[in-house]
Short mmCIF file of C-alpha atoms and ligand atoms in Angstrom, two decimals:
data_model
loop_
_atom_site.label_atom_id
_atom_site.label_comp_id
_atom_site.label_asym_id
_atom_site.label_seq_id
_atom_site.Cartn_x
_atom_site.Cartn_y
_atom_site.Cartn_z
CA UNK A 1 -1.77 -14.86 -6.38
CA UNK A 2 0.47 -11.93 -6.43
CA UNK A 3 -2.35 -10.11 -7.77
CA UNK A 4 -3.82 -9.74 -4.41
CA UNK A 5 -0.85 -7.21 -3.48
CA UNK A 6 -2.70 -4.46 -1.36
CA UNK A 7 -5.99 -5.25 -2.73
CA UNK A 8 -9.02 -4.49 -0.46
CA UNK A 9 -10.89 -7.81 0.25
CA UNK A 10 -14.06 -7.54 2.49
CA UNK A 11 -14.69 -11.47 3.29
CA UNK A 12 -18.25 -12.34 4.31
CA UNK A 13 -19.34 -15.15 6.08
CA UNK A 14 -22.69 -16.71 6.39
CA UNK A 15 -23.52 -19.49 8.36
CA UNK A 16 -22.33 -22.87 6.77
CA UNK A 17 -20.43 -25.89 8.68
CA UNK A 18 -18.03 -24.96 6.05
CA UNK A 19 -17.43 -21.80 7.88
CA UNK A 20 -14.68 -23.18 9.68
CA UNK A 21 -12.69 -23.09 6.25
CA UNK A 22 -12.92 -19.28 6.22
CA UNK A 23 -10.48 -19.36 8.73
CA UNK A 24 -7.96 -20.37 6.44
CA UNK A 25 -9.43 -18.32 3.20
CA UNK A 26 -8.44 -15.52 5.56
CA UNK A 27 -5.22 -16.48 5.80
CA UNK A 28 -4.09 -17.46 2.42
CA UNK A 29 -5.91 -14.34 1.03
CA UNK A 30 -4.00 -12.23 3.57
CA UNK A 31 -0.71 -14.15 2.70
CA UNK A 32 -1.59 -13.39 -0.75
CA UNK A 33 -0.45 -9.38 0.20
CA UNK A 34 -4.44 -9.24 0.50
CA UNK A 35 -5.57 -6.69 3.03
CA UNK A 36 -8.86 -8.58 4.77
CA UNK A 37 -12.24 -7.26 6.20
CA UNK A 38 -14.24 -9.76 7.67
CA UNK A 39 -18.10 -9.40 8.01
CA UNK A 40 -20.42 -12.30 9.47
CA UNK A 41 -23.91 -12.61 9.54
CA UNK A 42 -25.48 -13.94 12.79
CA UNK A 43 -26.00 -17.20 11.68
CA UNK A 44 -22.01 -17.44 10.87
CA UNK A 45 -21.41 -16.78 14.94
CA UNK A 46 -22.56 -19.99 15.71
CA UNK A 47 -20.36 -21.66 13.42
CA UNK A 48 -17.04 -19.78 14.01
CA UNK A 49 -15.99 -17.05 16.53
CA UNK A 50 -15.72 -13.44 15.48
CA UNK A 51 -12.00 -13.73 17.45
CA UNK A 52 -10.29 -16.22 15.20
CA UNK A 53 -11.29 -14.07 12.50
CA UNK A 54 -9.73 -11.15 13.76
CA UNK A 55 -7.08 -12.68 15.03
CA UNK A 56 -6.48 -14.10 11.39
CA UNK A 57 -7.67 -10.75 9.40
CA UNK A 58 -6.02 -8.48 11.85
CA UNK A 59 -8.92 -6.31 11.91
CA UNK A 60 -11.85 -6.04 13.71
CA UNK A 61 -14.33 -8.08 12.49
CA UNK A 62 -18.08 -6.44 11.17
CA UNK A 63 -21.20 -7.93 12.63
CA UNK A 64 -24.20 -6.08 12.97
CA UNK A 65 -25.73 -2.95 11.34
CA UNK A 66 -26.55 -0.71 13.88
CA UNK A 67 -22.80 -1.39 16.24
CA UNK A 68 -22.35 1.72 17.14
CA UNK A 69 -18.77 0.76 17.82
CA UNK A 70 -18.06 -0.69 14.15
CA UNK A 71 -19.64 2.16 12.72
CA UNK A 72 -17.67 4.47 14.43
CA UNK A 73 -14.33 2.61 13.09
CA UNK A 74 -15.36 2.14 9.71
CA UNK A 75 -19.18 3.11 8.83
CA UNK A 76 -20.96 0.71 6.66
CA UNK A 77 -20.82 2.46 3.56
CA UNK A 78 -17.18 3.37 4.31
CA UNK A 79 -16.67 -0.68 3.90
CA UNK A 80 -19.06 -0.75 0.46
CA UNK A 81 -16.31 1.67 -0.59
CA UNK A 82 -13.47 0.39 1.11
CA UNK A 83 -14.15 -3.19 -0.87
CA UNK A 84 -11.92 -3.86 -3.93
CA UNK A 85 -14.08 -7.03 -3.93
CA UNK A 86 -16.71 -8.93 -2.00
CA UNK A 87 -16.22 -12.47 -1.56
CA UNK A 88 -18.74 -14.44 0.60
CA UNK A 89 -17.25 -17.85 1.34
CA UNK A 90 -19.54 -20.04 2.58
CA UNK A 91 -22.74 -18.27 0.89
CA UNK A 92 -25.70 -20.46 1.88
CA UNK A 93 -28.69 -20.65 -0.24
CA UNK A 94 -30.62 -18.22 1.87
CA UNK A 95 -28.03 -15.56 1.42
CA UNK A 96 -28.12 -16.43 -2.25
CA UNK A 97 -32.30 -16.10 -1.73
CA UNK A 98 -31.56 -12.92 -0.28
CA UNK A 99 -29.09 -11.36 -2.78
CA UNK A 100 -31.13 -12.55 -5.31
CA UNK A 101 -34.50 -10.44 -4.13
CA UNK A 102 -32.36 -7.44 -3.19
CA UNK A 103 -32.64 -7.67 0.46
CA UNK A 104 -30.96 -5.64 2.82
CA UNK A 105 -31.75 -7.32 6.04
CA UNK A 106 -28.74 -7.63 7.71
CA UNK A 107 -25.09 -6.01 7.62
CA UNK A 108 -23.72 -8.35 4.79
CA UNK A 109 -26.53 -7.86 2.13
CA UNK A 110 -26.60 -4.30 2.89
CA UNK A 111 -22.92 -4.04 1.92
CA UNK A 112 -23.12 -6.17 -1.21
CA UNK A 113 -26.10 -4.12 -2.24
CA UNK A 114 -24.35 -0.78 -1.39
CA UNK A 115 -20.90 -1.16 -2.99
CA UNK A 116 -20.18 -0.95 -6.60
CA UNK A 117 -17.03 -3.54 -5.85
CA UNK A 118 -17.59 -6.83 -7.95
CA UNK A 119 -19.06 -10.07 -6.29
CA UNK A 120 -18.31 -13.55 -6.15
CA UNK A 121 -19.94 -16.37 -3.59
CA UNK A 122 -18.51 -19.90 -2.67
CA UNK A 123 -21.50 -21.72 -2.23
CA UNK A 124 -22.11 -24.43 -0.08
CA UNK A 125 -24.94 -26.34 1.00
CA UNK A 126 -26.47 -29.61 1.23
CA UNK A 127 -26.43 -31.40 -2.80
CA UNK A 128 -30.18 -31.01 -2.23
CA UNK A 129 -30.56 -27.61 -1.38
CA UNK A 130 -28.13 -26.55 -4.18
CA UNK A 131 -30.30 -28.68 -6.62
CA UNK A 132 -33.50 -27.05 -5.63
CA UNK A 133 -35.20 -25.20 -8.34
CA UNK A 134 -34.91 -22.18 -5.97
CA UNK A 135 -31.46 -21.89 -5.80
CA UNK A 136 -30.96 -22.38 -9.36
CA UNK A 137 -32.75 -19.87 -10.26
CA UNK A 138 -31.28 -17.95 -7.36
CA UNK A 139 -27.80 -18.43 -8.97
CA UNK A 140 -28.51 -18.31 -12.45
CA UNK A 141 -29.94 -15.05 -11.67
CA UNK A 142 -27.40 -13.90 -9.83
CA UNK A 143 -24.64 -15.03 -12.71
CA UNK A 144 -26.95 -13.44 -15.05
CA UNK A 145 -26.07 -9.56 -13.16
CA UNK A 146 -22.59 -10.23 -13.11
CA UNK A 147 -21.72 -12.02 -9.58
CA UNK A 148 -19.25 -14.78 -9.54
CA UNK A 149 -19.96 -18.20 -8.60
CA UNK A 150 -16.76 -20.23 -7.01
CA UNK A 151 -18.43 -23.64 -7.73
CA UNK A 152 -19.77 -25.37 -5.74
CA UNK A 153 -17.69 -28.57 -5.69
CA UNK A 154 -18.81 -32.05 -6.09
CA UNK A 155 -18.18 -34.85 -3.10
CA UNK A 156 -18.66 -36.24 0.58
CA UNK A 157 -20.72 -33.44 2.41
CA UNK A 158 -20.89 -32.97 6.58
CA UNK A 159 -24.25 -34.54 6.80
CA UNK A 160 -23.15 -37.58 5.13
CA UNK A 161 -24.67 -37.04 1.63
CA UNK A 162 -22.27 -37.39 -1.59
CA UNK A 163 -23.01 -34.59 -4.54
CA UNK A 164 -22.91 -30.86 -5.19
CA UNK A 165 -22.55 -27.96 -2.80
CA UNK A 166 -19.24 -28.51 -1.20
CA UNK A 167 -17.56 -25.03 -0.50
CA UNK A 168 -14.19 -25.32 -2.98
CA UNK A 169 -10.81 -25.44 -0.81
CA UNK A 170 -9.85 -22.32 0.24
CA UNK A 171 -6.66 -22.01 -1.35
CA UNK A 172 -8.54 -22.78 -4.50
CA UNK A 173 -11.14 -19.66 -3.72
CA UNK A 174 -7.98 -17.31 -2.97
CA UNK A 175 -6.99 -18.25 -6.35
CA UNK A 176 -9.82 -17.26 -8.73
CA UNK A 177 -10.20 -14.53 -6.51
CA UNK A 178 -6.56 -12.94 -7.80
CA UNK A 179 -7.72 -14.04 -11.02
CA UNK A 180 -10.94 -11.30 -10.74
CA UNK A 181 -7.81 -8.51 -11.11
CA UNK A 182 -5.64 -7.50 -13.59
CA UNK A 183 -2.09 -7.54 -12.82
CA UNK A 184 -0.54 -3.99 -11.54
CA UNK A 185 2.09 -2.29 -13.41
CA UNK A 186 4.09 -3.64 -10.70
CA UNK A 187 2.38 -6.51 -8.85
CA UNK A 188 4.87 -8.68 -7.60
CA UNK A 189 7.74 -5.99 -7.21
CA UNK A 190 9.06 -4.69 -4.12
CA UNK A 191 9.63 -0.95 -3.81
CA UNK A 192 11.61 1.35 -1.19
CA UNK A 193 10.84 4.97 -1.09
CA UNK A 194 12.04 7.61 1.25
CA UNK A 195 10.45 11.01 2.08
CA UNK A 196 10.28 13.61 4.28
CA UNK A 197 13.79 15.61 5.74
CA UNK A 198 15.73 14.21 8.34
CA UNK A 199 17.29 15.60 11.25
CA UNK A 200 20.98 15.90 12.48
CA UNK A 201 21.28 16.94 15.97
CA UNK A 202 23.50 19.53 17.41
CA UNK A 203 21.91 18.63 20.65
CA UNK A 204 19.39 17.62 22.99
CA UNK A 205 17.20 19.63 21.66
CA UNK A 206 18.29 21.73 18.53
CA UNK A 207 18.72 19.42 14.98
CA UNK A 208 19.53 20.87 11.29
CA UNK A 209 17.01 19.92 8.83
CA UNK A 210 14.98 21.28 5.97
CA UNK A 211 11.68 22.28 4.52
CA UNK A 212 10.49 18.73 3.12
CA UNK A 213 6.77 17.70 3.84
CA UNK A 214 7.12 14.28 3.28
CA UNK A 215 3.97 14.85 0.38
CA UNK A 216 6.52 14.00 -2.47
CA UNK A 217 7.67 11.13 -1.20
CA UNK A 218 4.21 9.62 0.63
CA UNK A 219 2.52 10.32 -2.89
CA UNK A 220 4.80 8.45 -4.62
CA UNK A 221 4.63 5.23 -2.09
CA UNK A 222 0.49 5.38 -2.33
CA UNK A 223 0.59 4.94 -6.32
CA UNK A 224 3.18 2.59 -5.95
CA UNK A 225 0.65 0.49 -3.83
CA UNK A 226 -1.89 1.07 -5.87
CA UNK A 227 0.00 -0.16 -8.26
CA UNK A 228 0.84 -3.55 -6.69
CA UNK A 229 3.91 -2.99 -5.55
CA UNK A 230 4.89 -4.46 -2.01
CA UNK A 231 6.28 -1.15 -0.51
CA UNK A 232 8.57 0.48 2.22
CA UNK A 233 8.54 4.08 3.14
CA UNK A 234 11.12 5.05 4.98
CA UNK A 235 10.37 8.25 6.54
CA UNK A 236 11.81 11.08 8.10
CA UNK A 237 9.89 13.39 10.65
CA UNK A 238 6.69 14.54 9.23
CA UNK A 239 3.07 15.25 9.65
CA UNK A 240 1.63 12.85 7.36
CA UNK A 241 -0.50 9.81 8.71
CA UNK A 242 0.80 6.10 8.53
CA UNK A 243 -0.88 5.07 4.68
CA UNK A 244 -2.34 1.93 4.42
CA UNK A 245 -1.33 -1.21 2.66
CA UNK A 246 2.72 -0.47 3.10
CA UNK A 247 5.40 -0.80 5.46
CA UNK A 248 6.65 2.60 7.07
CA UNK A 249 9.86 2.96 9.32
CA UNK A 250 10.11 6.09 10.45
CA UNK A 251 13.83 7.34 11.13
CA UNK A 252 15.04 10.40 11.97
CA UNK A 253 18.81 11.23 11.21
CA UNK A 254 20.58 10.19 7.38
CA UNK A 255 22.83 7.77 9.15
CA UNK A 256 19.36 5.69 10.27
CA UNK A 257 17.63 6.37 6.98
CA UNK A 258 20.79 4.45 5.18
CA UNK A 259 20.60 1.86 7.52
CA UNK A 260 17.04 1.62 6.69
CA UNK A 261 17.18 1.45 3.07
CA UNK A 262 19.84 -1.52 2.88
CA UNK A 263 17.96 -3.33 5.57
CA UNK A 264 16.39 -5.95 3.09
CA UNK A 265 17.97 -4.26 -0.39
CA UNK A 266 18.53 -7.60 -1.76
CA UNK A 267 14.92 -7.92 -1.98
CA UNK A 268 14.16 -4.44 -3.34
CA UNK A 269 13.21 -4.25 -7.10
CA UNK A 270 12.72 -0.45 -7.52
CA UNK A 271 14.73 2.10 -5.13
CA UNK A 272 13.38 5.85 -5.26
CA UNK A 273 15.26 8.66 -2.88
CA UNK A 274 12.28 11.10 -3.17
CA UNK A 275 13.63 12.13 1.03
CA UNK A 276 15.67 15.65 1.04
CA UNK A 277 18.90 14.28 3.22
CA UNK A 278 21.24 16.38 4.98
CA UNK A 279 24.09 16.49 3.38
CA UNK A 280 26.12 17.18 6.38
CA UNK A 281 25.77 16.42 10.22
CA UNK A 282 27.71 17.79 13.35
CA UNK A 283 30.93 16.11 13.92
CA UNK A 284 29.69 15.42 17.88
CA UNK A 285 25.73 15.95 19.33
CA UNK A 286 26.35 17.16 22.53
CA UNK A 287 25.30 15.55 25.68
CA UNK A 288 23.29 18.60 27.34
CA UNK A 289 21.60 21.64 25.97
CA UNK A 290 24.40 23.81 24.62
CA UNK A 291 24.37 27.17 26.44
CA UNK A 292 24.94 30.34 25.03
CA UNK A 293 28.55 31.83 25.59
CA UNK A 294 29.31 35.51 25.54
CA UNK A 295 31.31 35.31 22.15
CA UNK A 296 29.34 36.47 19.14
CA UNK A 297 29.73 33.86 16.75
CA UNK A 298 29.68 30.74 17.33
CA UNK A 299 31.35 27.69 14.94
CA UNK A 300 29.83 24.23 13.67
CA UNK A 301 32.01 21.38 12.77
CA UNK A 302 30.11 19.16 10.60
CA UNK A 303 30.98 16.08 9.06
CA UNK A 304 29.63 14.62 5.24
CA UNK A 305 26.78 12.59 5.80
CA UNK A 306 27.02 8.88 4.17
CA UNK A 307 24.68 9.39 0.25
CA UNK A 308 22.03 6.76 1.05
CA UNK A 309 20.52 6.75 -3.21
CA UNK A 310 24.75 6.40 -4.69
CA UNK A 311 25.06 3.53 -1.68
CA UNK A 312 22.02 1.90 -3.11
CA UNK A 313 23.25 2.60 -6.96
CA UNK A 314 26.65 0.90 -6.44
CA UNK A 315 25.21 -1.84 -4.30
CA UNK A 316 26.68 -5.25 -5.36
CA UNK A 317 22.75 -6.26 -6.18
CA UNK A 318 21.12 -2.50 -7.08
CA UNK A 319 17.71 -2.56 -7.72
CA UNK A 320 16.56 -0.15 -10.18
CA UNK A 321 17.61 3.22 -8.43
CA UNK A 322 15.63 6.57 -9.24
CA UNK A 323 16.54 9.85 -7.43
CA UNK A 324 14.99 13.61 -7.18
CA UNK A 325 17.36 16.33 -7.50
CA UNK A 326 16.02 19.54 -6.02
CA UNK A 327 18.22 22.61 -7.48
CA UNK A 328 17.38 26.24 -7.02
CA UNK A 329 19.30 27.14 -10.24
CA UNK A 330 20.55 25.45 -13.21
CA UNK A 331 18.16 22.71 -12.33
CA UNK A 332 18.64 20.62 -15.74
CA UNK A 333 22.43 20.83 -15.79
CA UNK A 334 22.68 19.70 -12.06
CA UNK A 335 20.60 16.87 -12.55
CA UNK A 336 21.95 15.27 -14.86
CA UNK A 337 25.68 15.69 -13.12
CA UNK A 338 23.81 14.19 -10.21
CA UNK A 339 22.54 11.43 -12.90
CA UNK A 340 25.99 10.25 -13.48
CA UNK A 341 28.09 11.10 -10.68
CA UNK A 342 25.75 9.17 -8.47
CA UNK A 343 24.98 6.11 -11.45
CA UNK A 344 21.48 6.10 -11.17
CA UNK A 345 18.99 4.63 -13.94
CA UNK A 346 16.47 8.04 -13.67
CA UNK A 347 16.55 11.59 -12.06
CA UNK A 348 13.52 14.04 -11.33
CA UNK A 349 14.69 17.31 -11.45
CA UNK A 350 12.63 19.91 -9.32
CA UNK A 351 13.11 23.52 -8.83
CA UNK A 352 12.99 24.30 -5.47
CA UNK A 353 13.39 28.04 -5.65
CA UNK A 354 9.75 28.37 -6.51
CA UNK A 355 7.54 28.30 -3.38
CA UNK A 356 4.69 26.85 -5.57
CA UNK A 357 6.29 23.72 -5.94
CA UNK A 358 8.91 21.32 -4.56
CA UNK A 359 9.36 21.85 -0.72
CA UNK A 360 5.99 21.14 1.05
CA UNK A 361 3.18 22.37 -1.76
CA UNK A 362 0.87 20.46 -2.51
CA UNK A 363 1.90 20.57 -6.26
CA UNK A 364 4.87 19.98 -8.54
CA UNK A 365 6.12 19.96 -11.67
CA UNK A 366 9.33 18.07 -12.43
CA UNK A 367 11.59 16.99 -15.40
CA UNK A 368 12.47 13.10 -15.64
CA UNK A 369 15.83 12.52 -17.26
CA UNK A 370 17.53 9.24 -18.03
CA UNK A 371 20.86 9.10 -20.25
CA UNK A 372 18.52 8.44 -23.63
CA UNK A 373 15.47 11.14 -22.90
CA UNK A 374 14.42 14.01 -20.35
CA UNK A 375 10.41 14.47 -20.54
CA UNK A 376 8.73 17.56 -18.63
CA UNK A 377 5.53 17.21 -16.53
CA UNK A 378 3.89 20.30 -16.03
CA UNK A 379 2.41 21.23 -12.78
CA UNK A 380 0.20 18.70 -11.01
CA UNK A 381 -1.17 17.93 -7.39
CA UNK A 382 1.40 15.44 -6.32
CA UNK A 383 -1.05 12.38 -6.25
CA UNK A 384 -1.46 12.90 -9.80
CA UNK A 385 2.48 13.46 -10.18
CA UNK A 386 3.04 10.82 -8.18
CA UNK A 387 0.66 7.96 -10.58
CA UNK A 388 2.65 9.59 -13.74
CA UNK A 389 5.55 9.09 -12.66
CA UNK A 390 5.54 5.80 -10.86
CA UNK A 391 4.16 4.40 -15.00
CA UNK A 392 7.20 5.81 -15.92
CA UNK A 393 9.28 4.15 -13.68
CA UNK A 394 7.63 0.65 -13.84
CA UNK A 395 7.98 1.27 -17.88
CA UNK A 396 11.44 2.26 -17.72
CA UNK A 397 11.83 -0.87 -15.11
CA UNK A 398 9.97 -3.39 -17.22
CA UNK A 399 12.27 -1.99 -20.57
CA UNK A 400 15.55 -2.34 -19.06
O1 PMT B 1 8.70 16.50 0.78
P1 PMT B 1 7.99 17.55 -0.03
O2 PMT B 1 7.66 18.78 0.77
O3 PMT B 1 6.81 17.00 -0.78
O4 PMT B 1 9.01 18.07 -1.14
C1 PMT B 1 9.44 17.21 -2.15
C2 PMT B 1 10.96 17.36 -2.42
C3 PMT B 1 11.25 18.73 -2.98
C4 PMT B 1 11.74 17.14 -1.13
C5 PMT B 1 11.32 16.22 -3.46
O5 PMT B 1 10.61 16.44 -4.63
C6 PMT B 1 12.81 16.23 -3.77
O6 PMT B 1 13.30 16.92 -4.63
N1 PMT B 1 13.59 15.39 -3.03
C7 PMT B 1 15.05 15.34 -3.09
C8 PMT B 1 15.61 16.45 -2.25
C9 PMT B 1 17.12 16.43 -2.23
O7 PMT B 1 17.70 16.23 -1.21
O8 PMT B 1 17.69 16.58 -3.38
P2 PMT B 1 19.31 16.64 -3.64
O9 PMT B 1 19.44 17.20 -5.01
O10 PMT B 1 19.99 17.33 -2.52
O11 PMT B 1 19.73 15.13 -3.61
C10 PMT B 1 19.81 14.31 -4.79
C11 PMT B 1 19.34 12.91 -4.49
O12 PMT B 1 20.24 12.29 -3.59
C12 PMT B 1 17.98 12.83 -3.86
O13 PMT B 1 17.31 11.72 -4.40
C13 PMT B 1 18.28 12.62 -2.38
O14 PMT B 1 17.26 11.84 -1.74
C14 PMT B 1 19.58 11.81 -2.46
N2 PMT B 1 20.47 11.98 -1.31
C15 PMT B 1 21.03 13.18 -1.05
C16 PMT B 1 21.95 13.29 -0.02
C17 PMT B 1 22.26 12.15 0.74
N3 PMT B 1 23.11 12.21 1.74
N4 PMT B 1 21.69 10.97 0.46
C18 PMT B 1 20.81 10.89 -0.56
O15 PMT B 1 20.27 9.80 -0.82
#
């Protein structure tokens, strides 16, 4: 099941007595690290409210075509593309009918019709209706282009007949539906990034901090979910939106950031500092806004800030700890002091005198050192940094 990490699910429902079951689907797929859309057809309304579904998917759920509502939240093709997968669970035998002629006739055939996701449908129906010629041809056709059939199962249906067409359990549809993915490079791990700057206050309303974007950092968390990592970005101040499929706690100071990153460490498999700290903070924040005196210069005591990546290193249960090291000259030699001095398992040296890359570009190019090997990446948009690096971490991980 672990496969289901961050994977996309849209979960249709057509209208079936066994559409009380997709109640639970919807849970086990979303325990399952499964992020779940739900879309019912009319018929499915009468069987099952749209508000236990959304109460249970934790989104809103998709019902008609033309909602101008829905499609202002997510348009239907949006959702064809959203979909990792489409599973319809119940699929009755005139949604199968339907699929099977290429209708479009309602909100759910339209979707599986417009996305290029792959398909699979839990039948269920009376053993009658699934032994019709009909829907035999109806499925074998549909098995023939590719779409997945989830049984039915065989036994005591709601009208009192004994045979095929009982929707499987839904634990057992969750199942073969983590089986339709390959496993990520790191499905099943749990990852902790941070990003962005933070801020140490002077006072109400003054802070020091530096020129870090967050970009680095939030790249790096979106390939690790893509990946199939389970992930937490802690985050300093920045103007990036809230990415999907992770946990973000957004912090503002080094102190909170540390606190942050241990919160749960036991449970982290990968740690990777991509966040520019302060190294230092002001020994006191004052309580008011400080005013300006007549003397000319003006002194700042400040006070080492706690190293949040050489805490997590030399925790008694480290995960496997990766920092950046941004230097503005002798970039290789610092990094790999910083390598040792702070025990970490990999550094990615950046050179943050060029304005090109590093501090809040959109680009970078970086040099990954370990004690056995230092490989160069050229200059990349950070998504694609981000995806070449995180396969070097998870096969660095993995090797260890
Ligand atoms: O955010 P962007 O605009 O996209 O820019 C990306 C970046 C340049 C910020 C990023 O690529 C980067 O280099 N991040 C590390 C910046 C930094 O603070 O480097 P450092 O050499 O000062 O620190 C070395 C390592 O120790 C870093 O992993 C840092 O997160 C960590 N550190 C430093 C100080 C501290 N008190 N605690 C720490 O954990």
């Amino acid at each position: 099941m672990q496969r289901l990490t961050n994977r996309q699910i849209l979960l249709g429902i057509t209208g079936g007595i066994a559409a009380y079951k997709s109640a639970e689907l919807t849970r086990n797929l979303r325990a399952a690290g499964a992020d779940v859309r739900v879309v019912m057809t009319p018929a499915a309304t009468e069987f099952i409210t749209p508000l236990t579904l959304q109460a249970l998917s934790g989104n809103p759920v998709h019902l008609h075509m033309l909602d101008a509502e829905a499609e202002a939240g997510m348009g239907h093709i949006e959702l064809a593309r959203w979909a990792d997968l489409i599973l319809v669970a119940p699929a009755t035998a005139d949604f199968m009918a339907r699929l099977a002629t290429g209708q479009g006739n309602d909100l759910l055939s339209t979707l599986c019709l417009a996305s290029d996701a792959p398909l699979c449908l839990a039948p269920a129906m009376n053993q009658a209706m699934w032994r019709d010629t009909a829907t035999q041809h109806n499925a074998a056709l549909l098995s023939e282009r590719g779409v997945q059939l989830f049984g039915p199962g065989v036994g005591e249906q709601a009208c009192g007949d004994t045979g095929p067409g009982r929707m499987l359990e839904p634990m057992e549809i969750a199942q073969r539906t983590a089986e339709q993915f390959d496993a990520g490079l790191l499905t099943g791990k749990t990852v902790f990034i941070t990003a962005g700057p933070t801020r140490e206050a002077i006072d109400p309303v003054r802070y020091i901090s530096n020129h870090s974007s967050g970009k680095m950092g939030y790249a790096l968390a979106q390939a690790a979910a893509d990946a199939g990592a389970t992930v937490k970005l802690i985050s300093g101040p920045v103007n990036l939106a809230e990415p999907a499929r992770m946990q973000r706690v957004q912090v503002d100071s080094a102190e909170q950031m540390l606190a942050a990153s241990l919160e749960g460490i036991e449970q982290c498999d990968i740690f990777i500092a991509a966040a520019a700290v302060a190294d230092y903070r002001p020994t006191a924040v004052a309580e008011h806004k400080m005013k300006k005196g007549k003397e000319e210069v003006m002194e700042l005591h400040l006070v080492k800030n706690p190293d949040i990546v050489a805490t997590v290193a030399n925790h008694a249960q480290r995960p496997f700890t990766v920092g950046f090291a941004a230097e503005t000259r002798d970039v290789l030699q610092y990094a790999r002091g910083k390598l040792a001095r702070k025990k970490l398992d990999l550094i990615i040296a950046n050179d943050v005198s060029r304005s090109d890359i590093g501090f809040n570009s959109d680009q970078n190019a970086v040099t990954v050192i370990s004690a056995e090997q230092e490989l160069e990446l050229p200059c990349t948009p950070k998504r694609q940094l981000a995806s070449q690096l995180i396969r070097l971490i998870a096969d660095q991980y993995h090797s260890q």
